[in-house]
Amino acid sequence: MTRLLVLRPQPGAAATVASATAAGWHPIAAPLFMIVPIAWEAPAAAEHDALMLTSAQAVRHAGPALASYRALPVYAVGEATGVAAMEAGFADVRMGSADSALLVTMMVRDGVRHPLHLAGREHRVLDAAPIPIARRIVYAADPVWELPDAARAAVEQDAVALLHSQRAGAVFADLLVRAGLDPATIRVAAISGAAGAGPWQKIKIAEAPNDSALLAAAARLCEKG
């Protein structure tokens, strides 16, 4: 049974562990981030014509003010973020790929002109967006300071590491180097091309931004020949 190293923060890590276990893998959770809410000032919903979400964590940590935007259409990066929005009571949820730039393209295509982006403190900055995007920071993902013991043990046993974000890949690579391990030797399955950017030499990219596709990428990585 091949080991999988799950690095995403909770509660997503538990969901990925459950999916991987059901699919016959041996998953090991070693989250690289602690998620904390950040107080924010919520603008009036009437000032915006769409809500942009690039992480399910924004839904989980935005607090009671999130409910004031339920009448707006939601543009969500990836299936997990879209599902989180629906579970929070949003009826009109439109899911894009794992690329936030493509999500902006979707909004422009649909006539959105004044979206509100609820984001994490460390987020991708879009260069020259074709529409003004109002942004509020509602949470922070604070990285751990050293490679968790569970993660070291897993990579030393040739586990496949699952990367759910570009920042996770960067933090993981840095922690490996500081722990005296070579990232080039690690097998990695990434949920998107951006998430897979880095020093990896043994890597497969998921064909869609969800755990099913990510596990399929991990399986391709384990194929012989």
Coordinates of C-alpha atoms in Angstrom, one line a residue, residues 45 63 110 125 176:
A45 CA -23.0 44.0 -0.6
G63 CA -17.2 35.0 10.0
D110 CA -20.3 37.1 -17.5
V125 CA -1.6 39.1 -7.0
L176 CA 13.1 19.7 3.0

